[in-house]
Amino acid sequence: MANPATISTAVAGADTLPLDGPQGPRPRPRLSRRNIFIYGTMLVVAVYYLLPLYVMIVTSLKGMPEIRLGNIFSPPMEITFEPWVKAWAEACTGLNCDGLSRGFWNSVKITVPSVFLSIAVASVNGYALSNWKFKGADIFFTILIFGAFIPYQVMLYPIVIILREIGLYGSLGGLVIVHVIFGMPIVTLLFRNYFASLPEELFKAARVDGAGFWQIYFQIMLPMSLPIFVVAMIIQVTGIWNDFLFGVVYTKPDTYPMTVQLNNIVNSVQGVKEYNVNMAATILTGLVPLVIYFVSGKLFVRGIAAGAVKG
Amino acid sequence: MASGRPIQLFRNMTAKIAAIPMILTALVIFVGGTAWTVVYSFTNSKLLPRANFVGLDQYERLWNTNRWIVSIENLLIYGICMLVLSFIIGFVLAALMDQKIRFENTFRTIILYPFALSFIVTGLIWQWLLNPDFGVQNVVRGLGWVSFEFDPLNNSSIVIYGVLIAGLWQGTGLVMVLMLAGLRGIDQEIWKAARVDGIPMWKTYLYIVVPMLRPVFITSIVIIASGIVRVYDLVVAQTAGGPGISSEVPAKYVYDYMFQGQNLGQGFAASTMMLLAVAIVIIPWAYLEFGSRNRG
């Protein structure tokens, strides 16, 4: 918005006639009614969005007696990390009392291969779709994109049958396959659009020089598309880490991912409710996506925008 | 051109082989799986799928089950409120963010962070905040308003609004980001022209900017809507469908009948109804979006 300023300087430079009254752009008062309204609203909104996180953290640092007496918004009088230790290492789900750590490591074992595989598969798909169009490719791609809108519930049981047939039902490997399948539409779309935006001459030049499918992929496309790989990783890590439905359907209690175990810990009907432990466990589960979100910043936004616009 | 045919098949062979996972997913899972479920929704499968066709019996049972009716009502209330509110709040926030405010990044980061959290985490946070003995109700009462009542999670007539509060907290940031991207795409000259003509800000928004943002609005609606039909984890974590069955949703009905009630046929029929609901949203959108593009 340099415009009012440039106009006024142009005017001031053009005529040297003495002007009556003040010169230059109209000063904008900092505390105009408009600014108070905008910043006031944004501040209230920001507080509203932050409060739940604040309450979670505060609750997880209090002892149970303090929680029973006090106010959820008040800061802890005595900070204790015991709920965190308990949530991580001792909280019970069913017969296992080794805390959320088991779910955490399961989630790691699920997320790492799922993210790696789904990005590998989807990037090759996207590359084939944008640079090596074969007959019928667009039909499969359209089905894939529409598939992203089909409620998962419709496909849950057929996949159970398929996984049972190949002996992977209930194992981590089966869940990894499921994540690769359901991550495919969005990640393929992401890569297809990205590869299509690269200059075509590059691809043609490599073809003329005799490079084949994989050679072009590994030596030209891969090194050029690191940012989009990061975006895809952000989408997939958060998506897979946060999954609950597939975890609960395709794994067994021993291999439950963190979200499922968290829900079982917090919503178990047995025993006394330990709200501080529950909140510590909730934060622990949300920590991985939150860290990714705060570290990745703009890339996260780019990821969801890329996934959303022209979905 | 006699030799044209076989070559056609082997052309691009590597690309075709590389695309096998995509082709399999599209055909076997998305088309095959969906078709399988729809077909088996006409059977009386119980513990295991059996191809014993009984016509529309499962659907008749479904629509005569109180729990399903409650689920549909909840989905409608949740869906309409979610759609309207997240749309309006998202747009207003985006419009405010677009006023060249300072700390824009900070505000955006704050409003979007719940979107990074899972529905399970969201549900559990709000279960705690809405806890009648410790949460918001207790705090307001502690301030002196003793008769204050705000206990949605234990009141079967408003429990779905308790879920809605959590859903809005989680999802509005996404709508705001989408709309903000749309607003940023609008030519700055339009603002200047409107200002030169002396048109008030709100009129510029209502009559000029909003019509221009149509594509962004449609995308947002499709995204919000397809998320609404799937709502499952949030309810499981926050209320587990209770009190009683008053916060049940269709996705939970499907899961419970398929994997816990050992009544596969009901699960298939219910999930087919969900598919139908999504189709009603998606098909007109696809028609508008891609149909007009072909013509243009």
PDB file of C-alpha atoms in Angstrom, chain A residues 125 128-130 132-144 192, chain B residues 16 19 22-23:
ATOM      1  CA  ASN A 125       2.265 -42.218  -9.962  1.00  0.00           C
ATOM      2  CA  ALA A 128       3.812 -41.187 -14.732  1.00  0.00           C
ATOM      3  CA  LEU A 129       0.572 -39.212 -14.904  1.00  0.00           C
ATOM      4  CA  SER A 130       2.156 -35.907 -15.796  1.00  0.00           C
ATOM      5  CA  TRP A 132       4.306 -40.459 -19.367  1.00  0.00           C
ATOM      6  CA  LYS A 133       0.629 -40.262 -20.058  1.00  0.00           C
ATOM      7  CA  PHE A 134      -0.637 -43.594 -21.256  1.00  0.00           C
ATOM      8  CA  LYS A 135      -4.039 -44.432 -22.578  1.00  0.00           C
ATOM      9  CA  GLY A 136      -6.558 -44.628 -19.771  1.00  0.00           C
ATOM     10  CA  ALA A 137      -4.293 -42.896 -17.260  1.00  0.00           C
ATOM     11  CA  ASP A 138      -6.744 -40.061 -16.782  1.00  0.00           C
ATOM     12  CA  ILE A 139      -9.600 -42.446 -16.106  1.00  0.00           C
ATOM     13  CA  PHE A 140      -7.710 -44.122 -13.281  1.00  0.00           C
ATOM     14  CA  PHE A 141      -6.708 -40.757 -11.910  1.00  0.00           C
ATOM     15  CA  THR A 142     -10.300 -39.518 -11.929  1.00  0.00           C
ATOM     16  CA  ILE A 143     -11.413 -42.655 -10.099  1.00  0.00           C
ATOM     17  CA  LEU A 144      -8.631 -42.085  -7.593  1.00  0.00           C
ATOM     18  CA  ARG A 192       1.049 -34.707 -10.500  1.00  0.00           C
TER      19      ARG A 192
ATOM     20  CA  LYS B  16       2.264 -48.583 -16.952  1.00  0.00           C
ATOM     21  CA  ALA B  19       1.308 -47.041 -12.202  1.00  0.00           C
ATOM     22  CA  MET B  22      -2.537 -46.656  -8.545  1.00  0.00           C
ATOM     23  CA  ILE B  23      -4.533 -48.752 -10.991  1.00  0.00           C
TER      24      ILE B  23
END
